[in-house]
Every structure is written in C-alpha cells, then in structure tokens.
Amino acid sequence: MNFTIDDDLRKRLDGIRELGRTQIRPLGLEADRAGKPVDPGHPFYALLLGLGLGRTRWLGGEESAEQKPAKKHGAGPSLTGVLLSEEMAYWDRGVAVSFPGPGLGEPPVLSMGTPEQKERFLARFREPDRPRWGSFAMTEPGAGSDVAAIRTSCKPDGDHWILDGEKSFAANASRADWIVVWATTDSSLGRGGHRAFVVERDTPGLGDFKIEKKMGLKAYESTSFTLRGCRVPAANLLGADAKRAGFKGALQSFNATRPMIGAMAVGIGRAALDEAASFARESGRGGDVRVRDRLERTRRKLRVARLLCWRAAWLADQQQPNMVEASMAKAHAPVAALEAAVLGMELLGEVGARGDHLIEKLFRDVKAMDIVEGTGQIQRIVIARRLVGLPRE
Ligand SMILES: Cc1cc2nc3c(=O)[nH]c(=O)nc-3n(C[C@H](O)[C@H](O)[C@H](O)COP(=O)(O)OP(=O)(O)OC[C@H]3O[C@@H](n4cnc5c(N)ncnc54)[C@H](O)[C@@H]3O)c2cc1C
C-alpha cells in the first residue's frame, strides 16, 4: 500500500486547515448556536467555488477521476477524498457536508449513468457558475437500514415514470439542483424492484421540503420531502440498460462513500481528543497516569480507524473490491470517535456539561456518524456474512 502525500495534496490539506481555522469552525459553531443550516446564499459557498471546491470528480465522457489509472506515487482520488474529508470534519463535519457539489448523488450517477446523463447532471459541476448541490434520497419514514422496505413507487407511463412516496433525512435536498431518488417498481420484489431516478428541482409533484430537527451537525440540512404523481422523464432513470442498475448501484455507491464517512468520524474524534488533551495539559490533569492512559488509548484507536479508512480507499483507487474493508472502516471509526468525545466530556466535567464548549457540540455531532451510510450493526452484518462465506443479503 502506498499512502504517500505528495506536495500538491499537502498544499490542499494545508489550505483546508487554514480555511477550517478561519471559516469552517466558526461557521459551524454559529449554525449550531442558531440551530439552523448555513443559508445557501452565504458568501462562504461562493468563496469555496473560488478555491476550486464544490466540483464534480467526473472528467467528461466516460471518465471520472476514479477511472484514471492510480498514480504510482501519491494518493489516488479515493484516498485524496478520504484525507480531505477527515481534515474538513476536524473543523466542522456539518459545514463540510453543506459544501456545494453533487455530494452523495454523484456516485450513483458515475456508476450507473450513461455518458449523456453524466453530461446533463454533472457537467454543470465542472466549472459551476454558482454554488450548486446534488442530493441522495434512499431513506423513508418506514425504511432506514432495511432499504428493501422502501415504498416510494415508480410506474412507467409512456416516456415518463410516475413517482409517489415520501423521503426523509436527505442531505442538502431542498437546495439541490437534482436528487437521486430510489423507488420501487413492486415492493414485493425487495431490492430487485429498486430503480434510481434523477429528479430535477422544479419537477411538478416534488415538494413539501421540511428541514428535520437534529441533535448535532446542524450546519447542513437533512430534509424530508414528498413525491406526488411526480412525472420524471424516462431519460432520468439511471442504469436502465446497465448491469449495475438498481440496488447493485446503491452498493457501489456505499463502497465509495463509507471510507469517507469513516474518515469524517476520525476527524471529529481528533478534534475531541485535541480538546481533551489540551484541557488535561492546562488543568494539570495530565499528571494523572489514568488520564494519560485514556488519552493514549483513544489516540491509538483513532489511528487504527484512520488506517482502515485509508486501506479501503486505497483498494478503491486500485479498482480492487473493497466492500469488507469499507464496512470495517465505517464500523470502527465512529466508535473510536465517540470514545474520544466521551473522554472529552468526562475530562472537562462541568466545563463541558455547561453546553457552550466545543466538546459538547462534538459529542452531539459524532453520534450520527454511526448511523449514516449504514449503522454499525449493519456494517458488522456485512463483514460477518463474508467471514462465513455467505453472499451479501
Ligand atoms: C444525520 C443524518 C444524515 C442522513 N443523511 C441521509 C441522506 O443524505 N440520504 C439518505 O437516504 N438517508 C440519510 N440518512 C438516513 C440514514 O441512512 C438512516 O438513518 C440509517 O440508514 C438508519 O435507518 P433508521 O434511522 O431508520 O434506523 P433503523 O433502520 O430503524 O435502525 C434502528 C436500530 O436498529 C438496528 N438494526 C436495524 N436492522 C438491524 C439488523 N438487521 N440487525 C441488527 N440491528 C439492526 C440499527 O443498527 C439501529 O441501531 C441520514 C441520517 C442521519 C441521522
């Protein structure tokens, strides 16, 4: 494995660090105190575009950054994404998810979309004229971990499909140009009935956007919405003629994004550990061997988590299967990060419990990392089935 960080990536990481200190962390704290997401018109987003962020990984034609041969030296696109994600989340994971760009909607378009669909949905993110977002909506009020239980229906109607149903917790949905919506042709078919559609913003029947209440990560919106007789052009069905259609496309997406979510958990955990360690130093508690032991153990677990994320991403860059490694990274990192936040809360005691210290916000932010993109239990099911030679459910 090669985890070399070349000069170019080092500069990008330094740039995120500076942006994190001056903009990302203060904006995250402000959104948390206000209890609402950063406004899509906030000048911060235009600033990000100026810095070359908020763009697609698609390079045009059939090519995405992932399909370029991995570099002999230096990090490939997945490892680069993991490294940058960790650094952004260190400063504020909520703000990081609010960054413009196609977001979680991008992997299914890349893995299942035709060249024409990539052109239609991703080209605008190559040199965006303004901050633009994409979104991904699988979850429903009655279907979270058990994605086979989605009830949003899709029925062909001439050269359109009619979508009906409800979606919840979709990141950046109300500000998105388009949302990748998962629906079913027949709920009795389970995952076999799944289809993914790119539903564009002003499509009649798409509406009732409502920003959900969350305990943490308040800087970005998690949004519920409805589809009522929503007529989507058949040309927006992803993977219509591909082998990777439907649920297989979703799995492909998760293998790309789970190491990134793991890395974001590591970022939050590192921030919590820094708060805990600096409090220990300043308060004199670092003289206590039990405190030092807990700090050391937590740091070691975060390092292990980071290596799992890097390995899963490195495999993706080599275009090798990484399902088990991606799940391991996703299963382990949020637990290590939660441990760091708990340690911080315990060490800071009443300073943390007052509710105005960063550690308390990190404690609220970190829990979602175990939930999104498949909970810890679900990752362990994936890993364990493979261990005894069972196919993925
Ligand atoms: C902050 C946040 C952002 C999100 N962003 C998005 C998004 O952008 N797009 C999107 O589509 N969704 C999003 N989600 C939804 C997320 O994917 C779901 O919350 C997640 O899949 C879990 O579903 P659930 O909450 O319905 O819990 P459930 O599936 O009801 O699970 C409840 C508990 O039961 C456990 N459990 C469930 N099944 C099993 C099993 N077979 N064996 C053992 N234990 C089990 C789970 O691990 C969990 O602890 C987001 C959620 C959050 C909190």
Tab-separated table of C-alpha atoms and ligand atoms in Angstrom:
chain	number	residue	atom	x	y	z
A	1	MET	CA	0.000	0.000	0.000
A	2	ASN	CA	1.154	3.493	-0.765
A	3	PHE	CA	-0.158	6.325	1.407
A	4	THR	CA	2.298	8.967	0.168
A	5	ILE	CA	1.030	12.530	0.345
A	6	ASP	CA	2.626	14.481	-2.499
A	7	ASP	CA	3.295	18.238	-2.483
A	8	ASP	CA	0.103	19.056	-4.314
A	9	LEU	CA	-2.075	17.182	-1.807
A	10	ARG	CA	-0.069	18.572	1.115
A	11	LYS	CA	-0.884	22.085	-0.152
A	12	ARG	CA	-4.588	21.206	-0.450
A	13	LEU	CA	-4.618	19.848	3.102
A	14	ASP	CA	-2.841	22.975	4.375
A	15	GLY	CA	-5.447	25.077	2.522
A	16	ILE	CA	-8.319	23.195	4.218
A	17	ARG	CA	-6.593	23.604	7.594
A	18	GLU	CA	-6.398	27.366	7.126
A	19	LEU	CA	-9.971	27.556	5.844
A	20	GLY	CA	-11.030	25.355	8.758
A	21	ARG	CA	-9.499	27.614	11.375
A	22	THR	CA	-10.747	30.860	9.895
A	23	GLN	CA	-14.116	29.888	8.363
A	24	ILE	CA	-15.333	26.311	8.789
A	25	ARG	CA	-15.154	26.029	12.592
A	26	PRO	CA	-16.633	29.494	13.308
A	27	LEU	CA	-19.441	28.902	10.803
A	28	GLY	CA	-20.218	25.503	12.346
A	29	LEU	CA	-20.417	26.973	15.840
A	30	GLU	CA	-22.634	29.793	14.587
A	31	ALA	CA	-25.040	27.347	12.875
A	32	ASP	CA	-25.102	25.153	15.970
A	33	ARG	CA	-25.987	28.060	18.244
A	34	ALA	CA	-28.631	29.293	15.779
A	35	GLY	CA	-29.964	25.729	15.369
A	36	LYS	CA	-30.277	26.012	11.608
A	37	PRO	CA	-28.274	25.204	8.476
A	38	VAL	CA	-25.967	27.693	6.797
A	39	ASP	CA	-28.007	29.648	4.248
A	40	PRO	CA	-27.379	28.517	0.623
A	41	GLY	CA	-26.729	32.167	-0.301
A	42	HIS	CA	-23.958	32.541	2.310
A	43	PRO	CA	-20.830	34.132	0.734
A	44	PHE	CA	-18.753	31.266	2.173
A	45	TYR	CA	-20.050	28.988	-0.590
A	46	ALA	CA	-19.003	31.398	-3.353
A	47	LEU	CA	-15.603	31.587	-1.668
A	48	LEU	CA	-15.336	27.781	-1.868
A	49	LEU	CA	-16.022	27.844	-5.605
A	50	GLY	CA	-13.251	30.414	-5.992
A	51	LEU	CA	-10.924	27.952	-4.255
A	52	GLY	CA	-11.792	25.231	-6.772
A	53	LEU	CA	-14.107	23.310	-4.418
A	54	GLY	CA	-17.746	22.277	-4.997
A	55	ARG	CA	-16.887	20.447	-8.217
A	56	THR	CA	-17.551	17.012	-9.695
A	57	ARG	CA	-15.000	14.210	-9.901
A	58	TRP	CA	-16.301	13.456	-13.396
A	59	LEU	CA	-13.767	14.350	-16.057
A	60	GLY	CA	-16.028	14.197	-19.106
A	61	GLY	CA	-17.110	11.346	-21.413
A	62	GLU	CA	-16.950	8.007	-19.634
A	63	GLU	CA	-14.186	9.142	-17.324
A	64	SER	CA	-14.330	10.014	-13.651
A	65	ALA	CA	-11.299	10.751	-11.523
A	66	GLU	CA	-11.748	7.190	-10.142
A	67	GLN	CA	-11.284	5.632	-13.572
A	68	LYS	CA	-7.920	7.227	-14.185
A	69	PRO	CA	-5.102	4.743	-13.571
A	70	ALA	CA	-3.887	5.079	-9.965
A	71	LYS	CA	-0.750	7.176	-9.597
A	72	LYS	CA	2.430	5.223	-8.928
A	73	HIS	CA	3.345	7.728	-6.240
A	74	GLY	CA	0.943	9.765	-4.206
A	75	ALA	CA	-2.702	9.329	-3.278
A	76	GLY	CA	-5.354	8.365	-5.840
A	77	PRO	CA	-8.771	10.075	-5.939
A	78	SER	CA	-10.445	7.958	-3.223
A	79	LEU	CA	-7.568	8.301	-0.791
A	80	THR	CA	-7.391	12.012	-1.580
A	81	GLY	CA	-11.124	12.298	-0.818
A	82	VAL	CA	-10.669	10.454	2.469
A	83	LEU	CA	-7.771	12.667	3.558
A	84	LEU	CA	-9.573	15.896	2.685
A	85	SER	CA	-12.804	14.678	4.336
A	86	GLU	CA	-11.032	13.946	7.606
A	87	GLU	CA	-9.473	17.391	7.661
A	88	MET	CA	-12.764	19.169	6.873
A	89	ALA	CA	-14.636	17.189	9.545
A	90	TYR	CA	-11.935	18.023	12.068
A	91	TRP	CA	-13.020	21.653	11.729
A	92	ASP	CA	-16.753	21.010	11.344
A	93	ARG	CA	-18.436	17.989	9.824
A	94	GLY	CA	-21.786	19.769	9.458
A	95	VAL	CA	-20.254	22.575	7.412
A	96	ALA	CA	-18.237	20.021	5.398
A	97	VAL	CA	-21.438	18.226	4.300
A	98	SER	CA	-23.008	21.562	3.403
A	99	PHE	CA	-20.219	22.250	0.864
A	100	PRO	CA	-21.642	22.700	-2.630
A	101	GLY	CA	-21.148	19.864	-5.112
A	102	PRO	CA	-23.073	16.811	-6.336
A	103	GLY	CA	-22.479	15.168	-2.929
A	104	LEU	CA	-23.841	11.680	-2.307
A	105	GLY	CA	-25.818	11.957	-5.535
A	106	GLU	CA	-22.598	11.758	-7.539
A	107	PRO	CA	-21.542	8.097	-7.001
A	108	PRO	CA	-24.787	6.618	-8.447
A	109	VAL	CA	-24.643	8.949	-11.466
A	110	LEU	CA	-20.998	7.981	-12.013
A	111	SER	CA	-21.558	4.249	-11.559
A	112	MET	CA	-24.911	3.875	-13.351
A	113	GLY	CA	-25.299	6.928	-15.578
A	114	THR	CA	-24.858	6.948	-19.344
A	115	PRO	CA	-22.397	9.483	-20.850
A	116	GLU	CA	-25.417	11.583	-21.832
A	117	GLN	CA	-26.761	11.558	-18.241
A	118	LYS	CA	-23.349	12.453	-16.838
A	119	GLU	CA	-23.213	15.365	-19.242
A	120	ARG	CA	-26.714	16.523	-18.256
A	121	PHE	CA	-26.322	16.218	-14.486
A	122	LEU	CA	-22.613	16.564	-13.745
A	123	ALA	CA	-21.276	18.957	-16.413
A	124	ARG	CA	-22.728	21.956	-14.516
A	125	PHE	CA	-20.488	20.983	-11.575
A	126	ARG	CA	-17.283	21.106	-13.615
A	127	GLU	CA	-16.973	24.902	-13.623
A	128	PRO	CA	-20.054	25.886	-11.603
A	129	ASP	CA	-21.404	29.390	-12.269
A	130	ARG	CA	-22.769	29.482	-8.689
A	131	PRO	CA	-22.896	27.126	-5.703
A	132	ARG	CA	-24.911	24.070	-6.749
A	133	TRP	CA	-25.826	20.918	-4.846
A	134	GLY	CA	-26.881	17.356	-5.606
A	135	SER	CA	-28.623	15.024	-3.153
A	136	PHE	CA	-29.299	11.319	-2.469
A	137	ALA	CA	-32.616	10.059	-1.085
A	138	MET	CA	-32.983	6.419	-0.133
A	139	THR	CA	-34.313	6.654	3.448
A	140	GLU	CA	-38.036	6.858	4.138
A	141	PRO	CA	-40.017	7.236	7.349
A	142	GLY	CA	-40.533	3.427	7.309
A	143	ALA	CA	-37.275	2.305	5.675
A	144	GLY	CA	-33.791	3.036	7.028
A	145	SER	CA	-31.379	0.121	7.442
A	146	ASP	CA	-33.782	-2.196	5.666
A	147	VAL	CA	-33.614	-0.461	2.307
A	148	ALA	CA	-35.600	-3.316	0.735
A	149	ALA	CA	-38.591	-1.857	2.596
A	150	ILE	CA	-38.772	1.400	0.611
A	151	ARG	CA	-42.316	2.146	-0.514
A	152	THR	CA	-41.828	5.074	-2.898
A	153	SER	CA	-43.350	3.647	-6.054
A	154	CYS	CA	-42.377	4.162	-9.692
A	155	LYS	CA	-44.665	3.243	-12.600
A	156	PRO	CA	-43.855	3.627	-16.291
A	157	ASP	CA	-46.159	5.977	-18.199
A	158	GLY	CA	-45.150	6.446	-21.846
A	159	ASP	CA	-41.797	8.182	-21.950
A	160	HIS	CA	-42.091	9.095	-18.254
A	161	TRP	CA	-42.218	7.373	-14.868
A	162	ILE	CA	-44.646	8.407	-12.131
A	163	LEU	CA	-43.140	8.533	-8.639
A	164	ASP	CA	-45.178	8.577	-5.425
A	165	GLY	CA	-43.872	8.463	-1.869
A	166	GLU	CA	-42.046	10.147	0.981
A	167	LYS	CA	-38.332	10.531	1.654
A	168	SER	CA	-36.537	11.659	4.796
A	169	PHE	CA	-33.152	12.852	6.017
A	170	ALA	CA	-31.749	13.601	2.541
A	171	ALA	CA	-28.698	15.879	2.828
A	172	ASN	CA	-28.999	19.242	1.066
A	173	ALA	CA	-32.233	18.172	-0.697
A	174	SER	CA	-34.118	21.468	-0.624
A	175	ARG	CA	-31.200	23.400	-2.147
A	176	ALA	CA	-30.246	20.718	-4.686
A	177	ASP	CA	-30.428	21.058	-8.484
A	178	TRP	CA	-31.415	17.378	-8.512
A	179	ILE	CA	-31.932	14.470	-6.151
A	180	VAL	CA	-31.144	10.809	-6.858
A	181	VAL	CA	-34.394	9.224	-5.634
A	182	TRP	CA	-34.675	5.473	-5.024
A	183	ALA	CA	-38.073	3.948	-5.748
A	184	THR	CA	-39.560	0.510	-6.332
A	185	THR	CA	-41.479	-0.977	-9.243
A	186	ASP	CA	-43.027	-3.556	-6.882
A	187	SER	CA	-42.326	-3.600	-3.150
A	188	SER	CA	-42.839	-7.392	-3.013
A	189	LEU	CA	-39.660	-7.771	-5.130
A	190	GLY	CA	-37.479	-6.249	-2.373
A	191	ARG	CA	-34.235	-4.864	-3.718
A	192	GLY	CA	-34.914	-6.462	-7.087
A	193	GLY	CA	-37.597	-3.832	-7.685
A	194	HIS	CA	-35.361	-0.849	-6.940
A	195	ARG	CA	-34.790	1.881	-9.525
A	196	ALA	CA	-32.873	5.150	-9.180
A	197	PHE	CA	-34.058	8.385	-10.825
A	198	VAL	CA	-32.516	11.814	-11.071
A	199	VAL	CA	-35.397	14.075	-10.078
A	200	GLU	CA	-34.785	17.672	-11.062
A	201	ARG	CA	-35.601	20.549	-8.780
A	202	ASP	CA	-38.677	22.011	-10.430
A	203	THR	CA	-40.319	18.723	-11.399
A	204	PRO	CA	-44.069	19.070	-10.684
A	205	GLY	CA	-45.072	16.790	-7.791
A	206	LEU	CA	-41.743	17.160	-5.957
A	207	GLY	CA	-42.260	19.262	-2.832
A	208	ASP	CA	-43.172	19.608	0.866
A	209	PHE	CA	-39.496	20.135	1.757
A	210	LYS	CA	-39.057	20.177	5.514
A	211	ILE	CA	-35.726	20.515	7.288
A	212	GLU	CA	-35.524	17.867	10.030
A	213	LYS	CA	-34.526	18.589	13.632
A	214	LYS	CA	-31.160	17.055	14.531
A	215	MET	CA	-29.203	16.772	17.797
A	216	GLY	CA	-25.968	17.813	16.031
A	217	LEU	CA	-24.423	18.578	12.628
A	218	LYS	CA	-26.817	21.498	12.356
A	219	ALA	CA	-24.821	23.396	9.733
A	220	TYR	CA	-26.210	21.232	6.914
A	221	GLU	CA	-29.809	20.425	6.139
A	222	SER	CA	-31.252	16.921	6.411
A	223	THR	CA	-34.579	17.191	4.655
A	224	SER	CA	-37.793	15.260	4.174
A	225	PHE	CA	-39.897	15.710	1.029
A	226	THR	CA	-42.719	14.104	-0.900
A	227	LEU	CA	-43.267	12.914	-4.472
A	228	ARG	CA	-46.910	13.095	-5.508
A	229	GLY	CA	-47.683	11.940	-9.019
A	230	CYS	CA	-44.198	13.213	-9.855
A	231	ARG	CA	-43.594	12.754	-13.622
A	232	VAL	CA	-39.931	12.039	-14.249
A	233	PRO	CA	-38.630	11.614	-17.823
A	234	ALA	CA	-37.571	8.028	-18.605
A	235	ALA	CA	-34.257	9.568	-19.717
A	236	ASN	CA	-33.597	10.292	-16.000
A	237	LEU	CA	-33.713	6.615	-14.967
A	238	LEU	CA	-30.177	5.587	-14.006
A	239	GLY	CA	-28.836	2.252	-15.179
A	240	ALA	CA	-31.776	1.487	-17.463
A	241	ASP	CA	-29.618	-0.709	-19.671
A	242	ALA	CA	-26.716	-1.376	-17.345
A	243	LYS	CA	-25.904	-4.437	-15.273
A	244	ARG	CA	-25.272	-2.259	-12.259
A	245	ALA	CA	-28.805	-0.925	-12.094
A	246	GLY	CA	-30.949	-0.664	-9.007
A	247	PHE	CA	-29.676	-1.935	-5.700
A	248	LYS	CA	-26.276	-3.002	-7.073
A	249	GLY	CA	-25.743	0.640	-7.973
A	250	ALA	CA	-26.516	1.666	-4.399
A	251	LEU	CA	-23.958	-0.824	-3.068
A	252	GLN	CA	-21.359	0.523	-5.485
A	253	SER	CA	-22.065	3.988	-4.076
A	254	PHE	CA	-21.683	2.843	-0.473
A	255	ASN	CA	-18.315	1.197	-1.127
A	256	ALA	CA	-17.092	4.581	-2.353
A	257	THR	CA	-18.604	6.689	0.429
A	258	ARG	CA	-18.266	4.556	3.582
A	259	PRO	CA	-14.471	5.055	3.925
A	260	MET	CA	-15.125	8.783	3.578
A	261	ILE	CA	-17.740	8.737	6.358
A	262	GLY	CA	-15.292	6.754	8.495
A	263	ALA	CA	-12.620	9.379	7.852
A	264	MET	CA	-15.031	12.148	8.831
A	265	ALA	CA	-15.664	10.336	12.120
A	266	VAL	CA	-11.890	10.217	12.657
A	267	GLY	CA	-11.799	13.989	12.043
A	268	ILE	CA	-14.460	14.643	14.708
A	269	GLY	CA	-12.685	12.218	17.070
A	270	ARG	CA	-9.351	14.000	16.558
A	271	ALA	CA	-10.971	17.350	17.361
A	272	ALA	CA	-12.440	15.871	20.571
A	273	LEU	CA	-9.098	14.329	21.519
A	274	ASP	CA	-7.350	17.679	20.989
A	275	GLU	CA	-9.874	19.366	23.309
A	276	ALA	CA	-9.394	16.628	25.915
A	277	ALA	CA	-5.588	16.716	25.708
A	278	SER	CA	-5.334	20.489	25.871
A	279	PHE	CA	-7.710	20.557	28.856
A	280	ALA	CA	-5.572	17.877	30.553
A	281	ARG	CA	-2.443	19.967	29.952
A	282	GLU	CA	-3.972	23.255	31.095
A	283	SER	CA	-5.737	21.882	34.158
A	284	GLY	CA	-2.798	19.797	35.369
A	285	ARG	CA	-4.788	16.558	34.988
A	286	GLY	CA	-2.138	15.281	32.564
A	287	GLY	CA	-0.111	14.441	35.687
A	288	ASP	CA	-2.569	11.619	36.404
A	289	VAL	CA	-1.397	8.356	34.838
A	290	ARG	CA	-5.025	7.182	34.389
A	291	VAL	CA	-5.831	10.279	32.327
A	292	ARG	CA	-2.720	9.852	30.199
A	293	ASP	CA	-3.584	6.186	29.660
A	294	ARG	CA	-7.078	7.041	28.386
A	295	LEU	CA	-5.744	9.769	26.106
A	296	GLU	CA	-3.141	7.401	24.654
A	297	ARG	CA	-5.643	4.562	24.135
A	298	THR	CA	-8.095	6.871	22.393
A	299	ARG	CA	-5.449	8.271	20.092
A	300	ARG	CA	-4.302	4.758	19.183
A	301	LYS	CA	-7.867	3.695	18.302
A	302	LEU	CA	-8.308	6.758	16.113
A	303	ARG	CA	-5.060	5.953	14.303
A	304	VAL	CA	-6.261	2.383	13.675
A	305	ALA	CA	-9.568	3.755	12.373
A	306	ARG	CA	-7.741	6.108	10.039
A	307	LEU	CA	-5.626	3.278	8.623
A	308	LEU	CA	-8.764	1.208	7.956
A	309	CYS	CA	-10.251	4.144	6.028
A	310	TRP	CA	-7.040	4.670	4.078
A	311	ARG	CA	-6.814	0.976	3.171
A	312	ALA	CA	-10.432	0.852	1.952
A	313	ALA	CA	-9.827	3.970	-0.151
A	314	TRP	CA	-6.502	2.706	-1.482
A	315	LEU	CA	-8.190	-0.517	-2.658
A	316	ALA	CA	-10.839	1.579	-4.436
A	317	ASP	CA	-8.038	3.525	-6.149
A	318	GLN	CA	-6.528	0.231	-7.329
A	319	GLN	CA	-10.002	-0.700	-8.619
A	320	GLN	CA	-9.998	-3.714	-6.325
A	321	PRO	CA	-13.043	-4.950	-4.358
A	322	ASN	CA	-13.257	-3.111	-1.031
A	323	MET	CA	-16.686	-3.991	0.361
A	324	VAL	CA	-15.400	-5.639	3.553
A	325	GLU	CA	-12.718	-3.007	4.130
A	326	ALA	CA	-15.196	-0.164	3.551
A	327	SER	CA	-17.562	-1.702	6.097
A	328	MET	CA	-14.717	-2.272	8.577
A	329	ALA	CA	-13.702	1.378	8.314
A	330	LYS	CA	-17.313	2.502	8.745
A	331	ALA	CA	-17.906	0.087	11.667
A	332	HIS	CA	-14.775	1.027	13.583
A	333	ALA	CA	-14.214	4.766	13.105
A	334	PRO	CA	-17.448	6.165	14.640
A	335	VAL	CA	-16.960	4.015	17.755
A	336	ALA	CA	-13.402	5.317	18.215
A	337	ALA	CA	-14.598	8.880	17.609
A	338	LEU	CA	-17.457	8.541	20.095
A	339	GLU	CA	-14.963	7.269	22.654
A	340	ALA	CA	-12.863	10.400	22.103
A	341	ALA	CA	-15.905	12.648	22.571
A	342	VAL	CA	-16.965	10.776	25.739
A	343	LEU	CA	-13.437	11.081	27.104
A	344	GLY	CA	-13.523	14.826	26.417
A	345	MET	CA	-16.895	15.240	28.127
A	346	GLU	CA	-15.707	13.293	31.170
A	347	LEU	CA	-12.397	15.116	31.498
A	348	LEU	CA	-13.896	18.564	31.041
A	349	GLY	CA	-16.617	17.764	33.557
A	350	GLU	CA	-18.845	20.713	34.280
A	351	VAL	CA	-17.000	22.886	31.729
A	352	GLY	CA	-18.245	20.526	29.011
A	353	ALA	CA	-21.661	19.985	30.546
A	354	ARG	CA	-22.499	23.722	30.540
A	355	GLY	CA	-23.345	23.461	26.865
A	356	ASP	CA	-21.212	26.237	25.418
A	357	HIS	CA	-17.928	24.388	24.895
A	358	LEU	CA	-16.831	22.837	21.592
A	359	ILE	CA	-16.537	19.395	23.222
A	360	GLU	CA	-20.265	19.332	23.926
A	361	LYS	CA	-21.030	20.110	20.284
A	362	LEU	CA	-18.629	17.380	19.116
A	363	PHE	CA	-20.363	14.958	21.489
A	364	ARG	CA	-23.696	15.744	19.788
A	365	ASP	CA	-22.180	15.759	16.283
A	366	VAL	CA	-20.417	12.407	16.482
A	367	LYS	CA	-23.375	10.067	17.095
A	368	ALA	CA	-24.760	10.425	13.571
A	369	MET	CA	-21.525	9.019	12.162
A	370	ASP	CA	-22.538	5.582	13.424
A	371	ILE	CA	-25.955	5.931	11.756
A	372	VAL	CA	-25.410	7.383	8.279
A	373	GLU	CA	-24.494	5.175	5.291
A	374	GLY	CA	-25.442	2.033	7.227
A	375	THR	CA	-25.307	1.759	11.013
A	376	GLY	CA	-22.520	-0.028	12.884
A	377	GLN	CA	-24.738	-3.106	13.277
A	378	ILE	CA	-25.363	-3.231	9.520
A	379	GLN	CA	-21.620	-2.979	8.749
A	380	ARG	CA	-20.926	-5.828	11.153
A	381	ILE	CA	-23.586	-7.943	9.431
A	382	VAL	CA	-21.884	-7.296	6.048
A	383	ILE	CA	-18.446	-8.243	7.406
A	384	ALA	CA	-19.657	-11.303	9.314
A	385	ARG	CA	-21.616	-12.741	6.365
A	386	ARG	CA	-18.479	-12.566	4.224
A	387	LEU	CA	-16.434	-14.173	7.022
A	388	VAL	CA	-18.568	-17.336	6.879
A	389	GLY	CA	-18.851	-17.318	3.095
A	390	LEU	CA	-22.439	-16.081	2.754
A	391	PRO	CA	-23.341	-13.719	-0.098
A	392	ARG	CA	-24.287	-10.168	0.807
A	393	GLU	CA	-28.004	-10.019	1.732
B	1	LIG	C1	-27.572	12.981	10.150
B	1	LIG	C2	-28.162	12.013	9.197
B	1	LIG	C3	-27.987	12.196	7.823
B	1	LIG	C4	-28.566	11.300	6.912
B	1	LIG	N1	-28.410	11.528	5.572
B	1	LIG	C5	-29.074	10.734	4.687
B	1	LIG	C6	-29.056	11.041	3.282
B	1	LIG	O1	-28.420	12.004	2.844
B	1	LIG	N2	-29.778	10.245	2.453
B	1	LIG	C7	-30.495	9.166	2.910
B	1	LIG	O2	-31.120	8.479	2.100
B	1	LIG	N3	-30.526	8.866	4.230
B	1	LIG	C8	-29.851	9.630	5.124
B	1	LIG	N4	-29.903	9.346	6.471
B	1	LIG	C9	-30.675	8.211	6.941
B	1	LIG	C10	-29.805	7.049	7.412
B	1	LIG	O3	-29.257	6.395	6.291
B	1	LIG	C11	-30.694	6.124	8.267
B	1	LIG	O4	-30.969	6.834	9.461
B	1	LIG	C12	-29.998	4.820	8.558
B	1	LIG	O5	-29.993	4.005	7.423
B	1	LIG	C13	-30.657	4.050	9.711
B	1	LIG	O6	-32.025	3.936	9.495
B	1	LIG	P1	-33.052	4.270	10.671
B	1	LIG	O7	-32.632	5.568	11.263
B	1	LIG	O8	-34.414	4.166	10.091
B	1	LIG	O9	-32.833	3.167	11.763
B	1	LIG	P2	-33.366	1.666	11.735
B	1	LIG	O10	-33.038	1.027	10.450
B	1	LIG	O11	-34.792	1.678	12.152
B	1	LIG	O12	-32.480	1.025	12.852
B	1	LIG	C14	-32.702	1.243	14.253
B	1	LIG	C15	-31.656	0.428	15.030
B	1	LIG	O13	-31.799	-0.970	14.741
B	1	LIG	C16	-30.580	-1.504	14.249
B	1	LIG	N5	-30.853	-2.509	13.222
B	1	LIG	C17	-31.625	-2.360	12.121
B	1	LIG	N6	-31.636	-3.507	11.395
B	1	LIG	C18	-30.848	-4.389	12.052
B	1	LIG	C19	-30.446	-5.747	11.814
B	1	LIG	N7	-30.863	-6.428	10.733
B	1	LIG	N8	-29.638	-6.342	12.718
B	1	LIG	C20	-29.185	-5.676	13.820
B	1	LIG	N9	-29.541	-4.389	14.102
B	1	LIG	C21	-30.347	-3.762	13.238
B	1	LIG	C22	-29.828	-0.331	13.659
B	1	LIG	O14	-28.441	-0.553	13.633
B	1	LIG	C23	-30.218	0.797	14.619
B	1	LIG	O15	-29.399	0.757	15.753
B	1	LIG	C24	-29.318	10.209	7.390
B	1	LIG	C25	-29.470	10.010	8.776
B	1	LIG	C26	-28.911	10.891	9.672
B	1	LIG	C27	-29.099	10.659	11.150
